[in-house]
Coordinates of C-alpha atoms in Angstrom, one line a residue:
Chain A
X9 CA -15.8 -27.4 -7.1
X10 CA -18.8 -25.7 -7.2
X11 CA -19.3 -22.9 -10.2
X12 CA -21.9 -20.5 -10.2
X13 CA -22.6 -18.6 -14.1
X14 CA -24.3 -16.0 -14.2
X15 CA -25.3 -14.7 -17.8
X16 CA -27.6 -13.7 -19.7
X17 CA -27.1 -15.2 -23.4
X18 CA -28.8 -19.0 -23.2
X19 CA -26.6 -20.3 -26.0
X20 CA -23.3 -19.1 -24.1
X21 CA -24.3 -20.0 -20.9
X22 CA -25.2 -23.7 -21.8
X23 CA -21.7 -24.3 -23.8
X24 CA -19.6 -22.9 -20.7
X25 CA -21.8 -25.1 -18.4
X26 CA -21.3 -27.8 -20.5
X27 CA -17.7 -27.7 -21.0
X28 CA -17.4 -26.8 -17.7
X29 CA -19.4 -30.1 -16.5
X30 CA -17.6 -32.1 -19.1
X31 CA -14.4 -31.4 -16.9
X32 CA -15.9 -32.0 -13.9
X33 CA -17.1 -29.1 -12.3
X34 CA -20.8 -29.1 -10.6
X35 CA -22.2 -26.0 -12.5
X36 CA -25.7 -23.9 -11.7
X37 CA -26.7 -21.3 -14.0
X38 CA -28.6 -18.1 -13.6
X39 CA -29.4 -16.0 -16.2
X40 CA -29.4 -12.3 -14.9
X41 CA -28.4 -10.8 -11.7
X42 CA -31.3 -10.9 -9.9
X43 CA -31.9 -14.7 -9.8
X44 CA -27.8 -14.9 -9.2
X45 CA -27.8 -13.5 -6.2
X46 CA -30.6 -15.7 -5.0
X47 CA -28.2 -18.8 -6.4
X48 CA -25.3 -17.6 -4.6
X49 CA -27.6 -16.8 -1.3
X50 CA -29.3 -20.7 -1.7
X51 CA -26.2 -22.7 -2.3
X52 CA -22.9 -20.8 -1.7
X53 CA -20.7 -21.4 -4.8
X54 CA -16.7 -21.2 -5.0
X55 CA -16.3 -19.3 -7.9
X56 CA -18.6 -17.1 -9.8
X57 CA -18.5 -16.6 -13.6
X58 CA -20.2 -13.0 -13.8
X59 CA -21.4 -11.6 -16.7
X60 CA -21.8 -7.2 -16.5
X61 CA -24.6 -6.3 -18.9
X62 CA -27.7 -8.5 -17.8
X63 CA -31.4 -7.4 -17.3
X64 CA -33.0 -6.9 -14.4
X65 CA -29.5 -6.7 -12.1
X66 CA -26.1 -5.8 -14.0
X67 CA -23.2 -7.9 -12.9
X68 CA -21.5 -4.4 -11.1
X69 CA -24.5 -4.5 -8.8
X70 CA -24.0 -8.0 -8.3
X71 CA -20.2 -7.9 -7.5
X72 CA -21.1 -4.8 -5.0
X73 CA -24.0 -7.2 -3.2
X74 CA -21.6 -9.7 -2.7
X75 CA -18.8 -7.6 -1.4
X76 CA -21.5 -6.3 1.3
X77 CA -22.6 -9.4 2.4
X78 CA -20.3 -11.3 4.8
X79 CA -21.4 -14.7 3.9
X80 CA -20.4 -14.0 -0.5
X81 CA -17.7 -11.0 0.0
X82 CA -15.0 -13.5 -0.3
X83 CA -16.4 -15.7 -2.9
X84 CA -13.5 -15.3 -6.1
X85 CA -15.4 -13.7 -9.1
X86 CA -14.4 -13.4 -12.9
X87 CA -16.1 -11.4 -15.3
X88 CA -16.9 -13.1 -18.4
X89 CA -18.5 -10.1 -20.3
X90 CA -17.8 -8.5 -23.8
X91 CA -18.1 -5.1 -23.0
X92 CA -14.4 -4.3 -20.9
X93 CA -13.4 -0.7 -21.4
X94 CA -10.5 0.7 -19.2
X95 CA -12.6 2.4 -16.8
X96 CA -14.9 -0.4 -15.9
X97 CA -11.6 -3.3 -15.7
X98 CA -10.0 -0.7 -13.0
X99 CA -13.4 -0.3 -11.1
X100 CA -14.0 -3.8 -11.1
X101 CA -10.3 -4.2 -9.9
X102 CA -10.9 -2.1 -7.1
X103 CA -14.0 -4.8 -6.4
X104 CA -11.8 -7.7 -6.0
X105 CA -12.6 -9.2 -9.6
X106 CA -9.8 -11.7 -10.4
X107 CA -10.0 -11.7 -14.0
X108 CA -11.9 -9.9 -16.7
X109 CA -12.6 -12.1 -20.0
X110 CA -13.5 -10.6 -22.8
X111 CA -15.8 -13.4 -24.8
X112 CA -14.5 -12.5 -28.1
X113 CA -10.8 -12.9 -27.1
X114 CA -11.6 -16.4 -25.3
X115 CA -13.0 -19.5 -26.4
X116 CA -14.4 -22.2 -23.7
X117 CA -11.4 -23.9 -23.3
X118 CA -9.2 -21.0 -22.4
X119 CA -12.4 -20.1 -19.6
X120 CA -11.9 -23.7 -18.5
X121 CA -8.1 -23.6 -18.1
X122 CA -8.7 -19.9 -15.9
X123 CA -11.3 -22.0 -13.8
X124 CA -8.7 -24.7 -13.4
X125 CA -5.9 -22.2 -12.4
X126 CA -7.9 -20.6 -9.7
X127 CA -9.5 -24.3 -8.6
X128 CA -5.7 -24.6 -7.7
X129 CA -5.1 -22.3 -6.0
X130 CA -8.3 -22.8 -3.9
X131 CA -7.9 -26.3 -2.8
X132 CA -3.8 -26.0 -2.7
X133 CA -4.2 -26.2 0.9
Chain B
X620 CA -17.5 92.8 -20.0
X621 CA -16.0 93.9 -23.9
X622 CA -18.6 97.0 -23.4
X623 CA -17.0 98.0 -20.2
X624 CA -15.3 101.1 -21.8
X625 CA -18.3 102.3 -23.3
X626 CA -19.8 102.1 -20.4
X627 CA -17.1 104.5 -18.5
X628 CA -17.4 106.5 -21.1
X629 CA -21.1 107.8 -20.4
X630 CA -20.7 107.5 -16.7
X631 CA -17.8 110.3 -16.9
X632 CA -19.2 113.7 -18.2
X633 CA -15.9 115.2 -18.2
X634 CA -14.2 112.7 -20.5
X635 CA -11.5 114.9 -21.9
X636 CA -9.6 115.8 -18.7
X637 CA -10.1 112.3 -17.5
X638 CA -8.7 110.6 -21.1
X639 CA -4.5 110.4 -19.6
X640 CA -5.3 108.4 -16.6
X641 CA -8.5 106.5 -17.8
X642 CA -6.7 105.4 -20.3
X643 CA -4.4 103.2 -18.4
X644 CA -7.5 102.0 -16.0
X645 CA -8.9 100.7 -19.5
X646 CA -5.8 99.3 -20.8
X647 CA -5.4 97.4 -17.1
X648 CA -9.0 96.5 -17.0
X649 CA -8.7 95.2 -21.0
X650 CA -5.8 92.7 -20.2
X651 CA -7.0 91.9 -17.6
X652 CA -10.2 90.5 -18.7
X653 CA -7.8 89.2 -22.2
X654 CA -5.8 87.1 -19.0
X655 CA -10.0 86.1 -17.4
X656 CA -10.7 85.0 -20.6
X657 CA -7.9 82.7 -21.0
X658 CA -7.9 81.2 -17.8
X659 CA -11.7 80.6 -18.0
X660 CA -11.2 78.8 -21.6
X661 CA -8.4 77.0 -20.3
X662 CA -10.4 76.0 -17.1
X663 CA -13.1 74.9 -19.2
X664 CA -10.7 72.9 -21.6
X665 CA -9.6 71.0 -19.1
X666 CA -13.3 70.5 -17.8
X667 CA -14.1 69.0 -20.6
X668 CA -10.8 67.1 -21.2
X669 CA -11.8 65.6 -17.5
X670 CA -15.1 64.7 -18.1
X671 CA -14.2 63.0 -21.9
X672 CA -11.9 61.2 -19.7
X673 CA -14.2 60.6 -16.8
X674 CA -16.6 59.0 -19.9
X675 CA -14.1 57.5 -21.6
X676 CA -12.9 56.1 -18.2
X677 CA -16.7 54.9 -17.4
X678 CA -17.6 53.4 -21.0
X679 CA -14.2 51.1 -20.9
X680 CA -15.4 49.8 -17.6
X681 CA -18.7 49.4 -18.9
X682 CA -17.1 47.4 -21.9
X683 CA -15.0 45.6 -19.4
X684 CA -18.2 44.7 -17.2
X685 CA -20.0 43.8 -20.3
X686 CA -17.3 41.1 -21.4
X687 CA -17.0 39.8 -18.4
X688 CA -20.7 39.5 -17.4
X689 CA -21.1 37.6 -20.8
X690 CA -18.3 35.4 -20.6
X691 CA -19.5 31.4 -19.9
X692 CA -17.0 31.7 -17.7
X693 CA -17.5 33.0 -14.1
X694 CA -15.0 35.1 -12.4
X695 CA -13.8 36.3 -9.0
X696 CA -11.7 38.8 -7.9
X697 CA -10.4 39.1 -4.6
X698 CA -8.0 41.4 -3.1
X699 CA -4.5 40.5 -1.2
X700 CA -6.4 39.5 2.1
X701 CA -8.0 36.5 -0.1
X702 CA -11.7 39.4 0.1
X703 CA -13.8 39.2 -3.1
X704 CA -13.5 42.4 -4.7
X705 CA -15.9 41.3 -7.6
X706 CA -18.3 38.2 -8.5
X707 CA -19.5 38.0 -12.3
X708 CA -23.1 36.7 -12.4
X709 CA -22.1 33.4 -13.6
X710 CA -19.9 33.1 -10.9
X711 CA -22.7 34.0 -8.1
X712 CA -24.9 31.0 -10.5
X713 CA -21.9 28.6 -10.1
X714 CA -21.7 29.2 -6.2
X715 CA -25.3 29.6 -5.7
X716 CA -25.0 32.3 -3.8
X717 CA -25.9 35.8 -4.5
X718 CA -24.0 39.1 -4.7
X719 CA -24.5 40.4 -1.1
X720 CA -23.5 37.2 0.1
X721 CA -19.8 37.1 -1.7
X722 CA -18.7 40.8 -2.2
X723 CA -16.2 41.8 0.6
X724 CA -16.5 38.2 2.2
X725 CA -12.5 35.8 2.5
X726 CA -13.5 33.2 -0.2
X727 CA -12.2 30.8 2.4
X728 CA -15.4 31.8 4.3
X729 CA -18.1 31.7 2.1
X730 CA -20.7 29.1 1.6
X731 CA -22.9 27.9 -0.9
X732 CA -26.7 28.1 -0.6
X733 CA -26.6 24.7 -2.2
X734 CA -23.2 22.4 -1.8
X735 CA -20.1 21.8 0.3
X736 CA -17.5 24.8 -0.8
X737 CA -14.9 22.9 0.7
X738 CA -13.4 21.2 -2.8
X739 CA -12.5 24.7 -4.0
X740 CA -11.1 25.8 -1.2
X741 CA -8.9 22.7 -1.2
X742 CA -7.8 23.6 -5.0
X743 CA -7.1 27.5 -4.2
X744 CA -5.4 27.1 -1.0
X745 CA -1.8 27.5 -1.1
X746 CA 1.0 27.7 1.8
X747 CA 0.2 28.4 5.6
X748 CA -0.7 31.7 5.3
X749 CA -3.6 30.5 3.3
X750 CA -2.4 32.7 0.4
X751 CA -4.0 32.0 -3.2
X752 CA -1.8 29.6 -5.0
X753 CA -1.2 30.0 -8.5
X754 CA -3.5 27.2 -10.0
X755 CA -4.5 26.4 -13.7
X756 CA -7.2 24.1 -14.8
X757 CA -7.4 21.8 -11.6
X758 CA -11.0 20.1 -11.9
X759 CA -13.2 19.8 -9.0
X760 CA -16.8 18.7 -8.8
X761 CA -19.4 19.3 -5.7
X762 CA -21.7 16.9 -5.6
X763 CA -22.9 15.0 -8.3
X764 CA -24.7 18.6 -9.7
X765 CA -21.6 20.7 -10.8
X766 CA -17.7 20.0 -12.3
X767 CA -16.0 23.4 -12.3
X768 CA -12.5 23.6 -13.5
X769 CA -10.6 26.2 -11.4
X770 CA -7.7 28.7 -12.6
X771 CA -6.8 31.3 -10.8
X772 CA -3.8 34.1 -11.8
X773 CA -2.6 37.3 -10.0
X774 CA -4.4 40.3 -11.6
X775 CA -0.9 41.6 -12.2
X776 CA 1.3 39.4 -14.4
X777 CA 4.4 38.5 -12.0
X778 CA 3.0 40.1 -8.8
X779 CA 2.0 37.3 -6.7
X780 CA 0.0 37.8 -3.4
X781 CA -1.5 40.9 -4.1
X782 CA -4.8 40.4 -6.4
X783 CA -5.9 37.5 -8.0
X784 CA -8.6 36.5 -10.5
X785 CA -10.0 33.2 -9.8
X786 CA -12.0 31.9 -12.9
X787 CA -14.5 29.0 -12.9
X788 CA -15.1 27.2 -15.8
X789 CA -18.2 24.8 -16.6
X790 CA -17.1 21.4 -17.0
X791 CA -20.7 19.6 -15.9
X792 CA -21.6 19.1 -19.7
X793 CA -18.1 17.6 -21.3
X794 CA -18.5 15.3 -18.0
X795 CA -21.9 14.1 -18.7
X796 CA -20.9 13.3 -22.6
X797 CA -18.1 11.7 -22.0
X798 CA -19.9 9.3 -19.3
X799 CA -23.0 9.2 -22.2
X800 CA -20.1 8.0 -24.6
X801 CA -18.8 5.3 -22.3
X802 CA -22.2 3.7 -22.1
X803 CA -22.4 4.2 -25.7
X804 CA -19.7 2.6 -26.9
X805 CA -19.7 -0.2 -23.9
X806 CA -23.7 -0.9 -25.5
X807 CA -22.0 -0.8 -29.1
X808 CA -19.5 -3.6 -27.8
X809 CA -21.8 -5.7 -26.6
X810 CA -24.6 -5.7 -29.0
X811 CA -22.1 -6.5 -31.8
X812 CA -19.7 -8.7 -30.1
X813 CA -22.3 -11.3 -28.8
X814 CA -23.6 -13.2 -31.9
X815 CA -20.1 -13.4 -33.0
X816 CA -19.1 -14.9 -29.4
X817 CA -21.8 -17.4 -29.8
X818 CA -20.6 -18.2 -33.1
X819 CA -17.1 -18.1 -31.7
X820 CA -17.8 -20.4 -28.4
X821 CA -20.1 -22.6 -30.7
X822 CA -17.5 -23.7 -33.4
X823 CA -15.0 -24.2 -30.8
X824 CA -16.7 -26.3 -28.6
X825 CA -17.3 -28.5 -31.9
X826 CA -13.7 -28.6 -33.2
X827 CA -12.4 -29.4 -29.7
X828 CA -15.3 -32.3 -29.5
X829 CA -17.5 -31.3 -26.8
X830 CA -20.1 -31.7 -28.6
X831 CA -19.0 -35.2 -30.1
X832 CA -16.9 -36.3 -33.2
X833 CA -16.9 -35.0 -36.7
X834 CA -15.3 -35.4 -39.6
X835 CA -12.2 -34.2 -41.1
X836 CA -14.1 -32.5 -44.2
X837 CA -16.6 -30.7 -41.4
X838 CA -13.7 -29.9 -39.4
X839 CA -12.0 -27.9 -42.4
X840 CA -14.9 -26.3 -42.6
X841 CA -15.6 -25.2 -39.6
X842 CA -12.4 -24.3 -39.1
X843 CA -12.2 -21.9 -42.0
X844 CA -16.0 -20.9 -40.6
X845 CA -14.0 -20.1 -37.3
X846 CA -11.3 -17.9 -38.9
X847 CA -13.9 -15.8 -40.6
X848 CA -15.5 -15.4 -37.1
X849 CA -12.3 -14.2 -36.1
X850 CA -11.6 -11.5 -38.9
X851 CA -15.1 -9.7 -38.0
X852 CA -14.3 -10.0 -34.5
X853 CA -11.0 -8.2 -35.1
X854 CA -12.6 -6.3 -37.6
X855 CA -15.0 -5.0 -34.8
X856 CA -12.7 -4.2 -32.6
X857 CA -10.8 -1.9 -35.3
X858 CA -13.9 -0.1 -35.2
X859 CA -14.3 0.0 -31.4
X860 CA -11.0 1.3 -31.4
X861 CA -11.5 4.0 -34.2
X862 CA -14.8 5.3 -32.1
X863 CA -12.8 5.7 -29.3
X864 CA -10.1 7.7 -30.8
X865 CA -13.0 10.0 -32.3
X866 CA -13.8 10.2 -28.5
X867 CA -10.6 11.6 -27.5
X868 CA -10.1 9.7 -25.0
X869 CA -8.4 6.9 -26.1
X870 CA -5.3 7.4 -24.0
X871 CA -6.3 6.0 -20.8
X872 CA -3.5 5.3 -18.2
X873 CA -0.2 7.1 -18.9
X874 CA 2.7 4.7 -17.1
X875 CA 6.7 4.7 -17.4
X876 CA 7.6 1.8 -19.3
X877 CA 10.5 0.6 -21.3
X878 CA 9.5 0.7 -24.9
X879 CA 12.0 -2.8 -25.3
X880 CA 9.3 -4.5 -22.5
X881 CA 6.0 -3.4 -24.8
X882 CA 8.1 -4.5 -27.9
X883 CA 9.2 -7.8 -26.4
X884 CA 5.3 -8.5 -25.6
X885 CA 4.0 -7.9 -28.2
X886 CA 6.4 -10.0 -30.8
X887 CA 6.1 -13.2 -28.5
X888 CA 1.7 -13.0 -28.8
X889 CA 2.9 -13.0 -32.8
X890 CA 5.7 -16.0 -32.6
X891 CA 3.1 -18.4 -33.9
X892 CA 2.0 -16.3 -37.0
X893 CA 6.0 -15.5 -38.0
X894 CA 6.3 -19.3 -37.9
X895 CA 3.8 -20.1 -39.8
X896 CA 4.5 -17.6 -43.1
X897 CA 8.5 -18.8 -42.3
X898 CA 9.5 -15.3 -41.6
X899 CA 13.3 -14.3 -40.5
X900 CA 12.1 -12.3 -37.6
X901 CA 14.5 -10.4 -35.4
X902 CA 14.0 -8.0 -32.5
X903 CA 17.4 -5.9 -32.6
X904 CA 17.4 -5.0 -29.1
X905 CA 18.7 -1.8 -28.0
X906 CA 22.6 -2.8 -26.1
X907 CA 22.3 0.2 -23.7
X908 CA 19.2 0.2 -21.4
X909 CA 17.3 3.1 -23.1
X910 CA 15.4 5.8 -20.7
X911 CA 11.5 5.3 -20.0
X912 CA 8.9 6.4 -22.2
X913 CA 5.3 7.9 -20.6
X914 CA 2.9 5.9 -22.4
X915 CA -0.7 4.3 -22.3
X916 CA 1.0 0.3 -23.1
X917 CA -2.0 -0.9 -24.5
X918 CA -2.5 1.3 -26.7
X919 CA 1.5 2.0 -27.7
X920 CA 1.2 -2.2 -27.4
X921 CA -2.0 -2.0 -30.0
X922 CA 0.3 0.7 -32.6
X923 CA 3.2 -1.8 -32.5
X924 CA 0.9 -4.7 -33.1
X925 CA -1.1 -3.3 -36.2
X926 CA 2.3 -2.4 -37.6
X927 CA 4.0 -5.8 -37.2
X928 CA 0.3 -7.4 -38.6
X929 CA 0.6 -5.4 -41.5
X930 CA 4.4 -6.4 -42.0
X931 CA 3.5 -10.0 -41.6
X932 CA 0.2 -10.0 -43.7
X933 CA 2.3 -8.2 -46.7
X934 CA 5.6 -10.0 -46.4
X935 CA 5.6 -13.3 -48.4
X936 CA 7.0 -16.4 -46.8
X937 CA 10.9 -16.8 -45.9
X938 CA 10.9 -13.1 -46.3
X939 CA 12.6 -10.6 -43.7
X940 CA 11.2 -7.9 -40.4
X941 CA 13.2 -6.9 -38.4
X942 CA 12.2 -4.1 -35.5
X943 CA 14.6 -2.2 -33.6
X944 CA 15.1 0.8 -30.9
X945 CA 17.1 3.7 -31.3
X946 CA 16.8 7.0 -29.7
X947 CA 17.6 10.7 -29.7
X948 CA 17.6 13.6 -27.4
X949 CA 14.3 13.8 -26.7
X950 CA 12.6 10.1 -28.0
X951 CA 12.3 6.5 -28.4
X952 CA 12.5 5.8 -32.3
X953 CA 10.6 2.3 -33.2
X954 CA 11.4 1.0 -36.4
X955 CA 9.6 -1.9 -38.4
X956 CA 11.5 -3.1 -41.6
X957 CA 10.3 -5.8 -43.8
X958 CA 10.8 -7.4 -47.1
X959 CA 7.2 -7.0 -47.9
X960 CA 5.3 -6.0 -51.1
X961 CA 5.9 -2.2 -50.2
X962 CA 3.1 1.1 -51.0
X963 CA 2.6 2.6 -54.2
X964 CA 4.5 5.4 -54.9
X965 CA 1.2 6.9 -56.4
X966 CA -0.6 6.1 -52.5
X967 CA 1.5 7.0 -50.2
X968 CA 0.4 10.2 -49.6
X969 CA -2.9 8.7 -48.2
X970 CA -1.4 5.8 -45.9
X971 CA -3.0 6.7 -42.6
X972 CA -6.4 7.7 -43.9
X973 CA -9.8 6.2 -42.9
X974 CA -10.2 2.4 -43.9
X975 CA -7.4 3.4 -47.1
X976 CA -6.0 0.4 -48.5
X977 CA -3.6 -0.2 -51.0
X978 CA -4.1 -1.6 -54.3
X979 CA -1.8 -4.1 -54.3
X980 CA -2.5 -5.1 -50.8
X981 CA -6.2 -5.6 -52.1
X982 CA -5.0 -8.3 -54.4
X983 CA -2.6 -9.9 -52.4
X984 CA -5.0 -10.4 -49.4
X985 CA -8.7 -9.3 -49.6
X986 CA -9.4 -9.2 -45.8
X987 CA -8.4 -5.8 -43.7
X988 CA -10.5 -2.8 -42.2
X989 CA -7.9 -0.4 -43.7
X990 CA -8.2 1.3 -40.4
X991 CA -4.8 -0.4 -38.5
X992 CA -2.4 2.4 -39.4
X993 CA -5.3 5.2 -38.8
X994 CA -5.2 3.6 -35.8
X995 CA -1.9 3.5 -34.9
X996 CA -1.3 7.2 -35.9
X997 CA -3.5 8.6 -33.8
X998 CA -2.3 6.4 -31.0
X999 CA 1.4 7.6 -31.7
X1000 CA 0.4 11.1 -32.1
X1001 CA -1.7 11.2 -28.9
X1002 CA 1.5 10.6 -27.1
X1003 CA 2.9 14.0 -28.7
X1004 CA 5.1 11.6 -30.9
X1005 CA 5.6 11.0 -35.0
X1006 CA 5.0 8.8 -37.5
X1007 CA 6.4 7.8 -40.9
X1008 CA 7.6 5.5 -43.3
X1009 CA 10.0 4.9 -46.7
X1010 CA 8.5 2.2 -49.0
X1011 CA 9.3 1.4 -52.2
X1012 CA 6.9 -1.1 -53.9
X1013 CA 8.6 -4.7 -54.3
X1014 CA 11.2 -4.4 -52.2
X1015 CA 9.4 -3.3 -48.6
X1016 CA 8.8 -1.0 -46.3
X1017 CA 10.0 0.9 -43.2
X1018 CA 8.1 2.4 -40.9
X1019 CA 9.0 4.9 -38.0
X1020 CA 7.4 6.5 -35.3
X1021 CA 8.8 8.0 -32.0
X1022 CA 7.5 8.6 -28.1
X1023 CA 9.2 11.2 -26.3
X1024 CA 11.6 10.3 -23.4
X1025 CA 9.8 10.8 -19.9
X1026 CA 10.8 14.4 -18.9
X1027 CA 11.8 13.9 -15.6
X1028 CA 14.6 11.4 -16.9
X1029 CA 15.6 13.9 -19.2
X1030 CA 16.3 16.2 -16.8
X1031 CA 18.3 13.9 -14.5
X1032 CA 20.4 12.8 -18.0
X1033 CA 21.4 16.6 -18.5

């Protein structure tokens, strides 16, 4: 399964991607919106890992991209952000976002386990 | 016309013959101008008692206009057939539309030099007939340029369909903090919640191996490194929490729920830590099914946790909690008892103050923001309910808040 992470922070981006491709996973990174969209559009991944505050392009504007385009809309997104106020979880509900992790409540393992889960239901057919 | 005798008098030569009958002429002609005089003074009294009134009458709608041209609110008036009688300049600023343009004009007709009227007209119209409905404080915003919140009332307390006032009152700025104080605190979250993620995700990664083996002495370590990394985070998050309280808008989503459900939740995410101190927990469930409560459950979720924390943090091991439901006309009691090291007598009094802790908790366990029953005060008391405790130091405490019953339940139960 192909995982596409998009964020900002280079220290937390290369310990998800690593945990991520010590379970298996084929994981590309980006490190704003802006260059994940191009990822996405390059090499369509099945799951996105989408940070929301990011220079340059903030994960909302990614996620509403993505739902405009026909080739991405259906691509399963879950925030993995540490801001996650009331008011942006139900917008990003509205979006289609799957899960919203807040970084401070989750460590890398519990990520991984939310990958697996939705990796299942994916391929269960 | 006093002189007027006089004046007969030198006009008639032969005043002695005439004295009998001009005598009576004078006497007629006196009280009769007596009776003139009055009538004029009273004619003039009441002159002047009509125009005192007239300026009295003038000055209090001067005083009336004043007011309301002043008020920061802006108000319409319209008469039975829905015709604005009167627009206060504010009003004519709110509408962008000027005077000539709303005065005698159906408010269901008029437009705006600027945006779509049609929100207001939404909020103001009531049955078929398109009468006024009686409406208070229903926000509506045109555009993205202007949030009015609409009342309107009949002019005459109890008279409906005849005249109403319609007021408009400026919302634009409270809706333009309150996004400003979003961003702000979502910036605040971020900015102090990422190095302690990185910390977080770091020392994880290592304990679980991922980044290769260690030893057990740098495993204890970095263990202990982790649990400190997990008090600021908490500790952050008490402060998140206390910021958004100050914002008043910490109640976010108001839902029915069964208070046992919110309960039940949040003592199984606290199973592990009970186990660990060897504490006799037990959740005394209510034996009838109890009516709902309105509530925000995160937040009701977040009072019941800060309060069972406490109880575990202050309860020594193989001690005693125990929470349980009651109710009463009109709420949901929640009760927390525990077998902990109890309040100071001398400190009770400033229990839910600003990062207040007690002195005995201080000894017993350094760590805590002081800011969990602030916190959960707040939270109880933005859902209209109460909060309170009984402690005695050394043997425990109690405490109690409530949550009234959902109304509409209430009604069906009488």
């Amino acid at each position: 399964m192909k995982v596409l992470l998009i964020e900002d922070d280079k220290l937390l981006r290369d310990l998800l991607a690593k945990k991520l491709i010590n379970n298996g996973y084929v994981v590309e990174t980006a490190a704003d919106g802006e260059d994940g969209m191009k990822a996405m559009r390059l090499n369509t991944p099945n799951l996105v890992l989408l940070d929301i505050i990011m220079p340059r392009k903030s994960g909302f504007e990614v996620m509403k991209e993505m739902r405009a385009d026909e080739m991405l809309k259906d691509i399963p997104i879950i925030i993995v952000s540490n801001s996650g106020q009331p008011v942006e979880l139900d917008k990003a509900k509205e979006m289609g976002v799957i899960d919203w992790i807040i970084k401070t409540e989750f460590n890398p393992q519990e990520v991984l386990q939310k990958v697996k889960k939705i990796e299942q239901e994916l391929f269960k057919n | 016309m006093d002189s007027t005798p006089e004046k007969i008098n030198t006009e008639n030569k032969t005043q002695e013959a005439c004295v009998p009958v001009c005598g009576e002429i004078i006497r007629a002609e006196k009280w009769k101008d007596e009776e003139f005089r009055k009538i004029r003074l009273a004619f003039f009294n009441i002159l002047e008692d009509t125009e005192e009134a007239r300026k009295g009458a003038v000055k209090e709608k001067n005083k009336t206009l004043a007011i309301i041209n002043n008020l920061t609110d802006g108000i319409l008036v319209l008469d039975e057939t829905n015709k604005i009688e009167m627009a206060s300049p504010l009003a004519e600023i709110f509408l962008r539309q000027g005077k000539e343009k709303l005065i005698g004009r159906n408010i269901f007709r008029i437009t705006s030099a600027d945006f779509d009227l049609t929100p207001l007209w939404n909020a103001l119209k009531g049955d078929k007939k398109a009468k006024i409905k009686r409406l208070l404080r229903k926000e509506i915003t045109f555009g993205n340029k202007l949030s009015l919140e609409i009342s309107s009332v009949p002019l005459e307390e109890g008279v409906e369909g005849k005249e109403t006032v319609v007021i408009l009152h400026d919302v634009s700025r409270d809706k333009l903090v309150e996004a400003m104080k979003t961003e702000f605190v979502s910036i605040a979250a971020h900015q102090l919640r990422t190095p302690l993620s990185a910390i977080k995700w770091t020392i994880r990664m290592i304990l679980d191996g991922d980044i290769g083996k260690i030893t057990d002495e740098q495993k204890e370590l970095l263990e202990k490194t982790y649990e400190s990394n997990e008090r600021m985070i908490s500790l952050i998050n008490d402060l998140l929490n206390v910021t958004r309280i100050e914002e008043g808008r910490f109640l976010y989503k108001l839902e029915p729920m069964q208070m046992e459900d919110v309960v039940e939740t949040i003592a199984k995410n606290s199973a592990d830590l009970l186990k660990m101190k060897k504490i006799n927990f037990k959740f005394e469930k209510p034996k009838e099914l109890f009516p709902k409560v309105s509530i925000d459950k995160e937040k009701v979720g977040l009072a019941i946790q800060n309060l069972l924390e406490n109880a575990i943090k202050y309860t020594p091991e193989n001690g005693t909690i125990n929470i349980s439901l009651d109710k009463d006309a009109d709420n949901i009691i929640f009760k927390i008892k525990d077998s902990g090291v109890g309040i100071p007598q001398d400190q009770q009094s400033r229990i839910f103050t600003k990062f207040f802790r007690g002195s005995n908790v201080i000894r017993l366990e350094t760590d805590g923001s002081g800011l969990g029953l602030y916190t959960t005060k707040n939270i109880v008391e933005a859902h209209r309910g109460k909060i309170w405790f009984e402690s005695e130091e050394g043997s425990g405490t109690a405490f109690y808040f409530t949550v009234p019953i959902l109304k509409k339940r209430l009604t069906n139960s009488n």
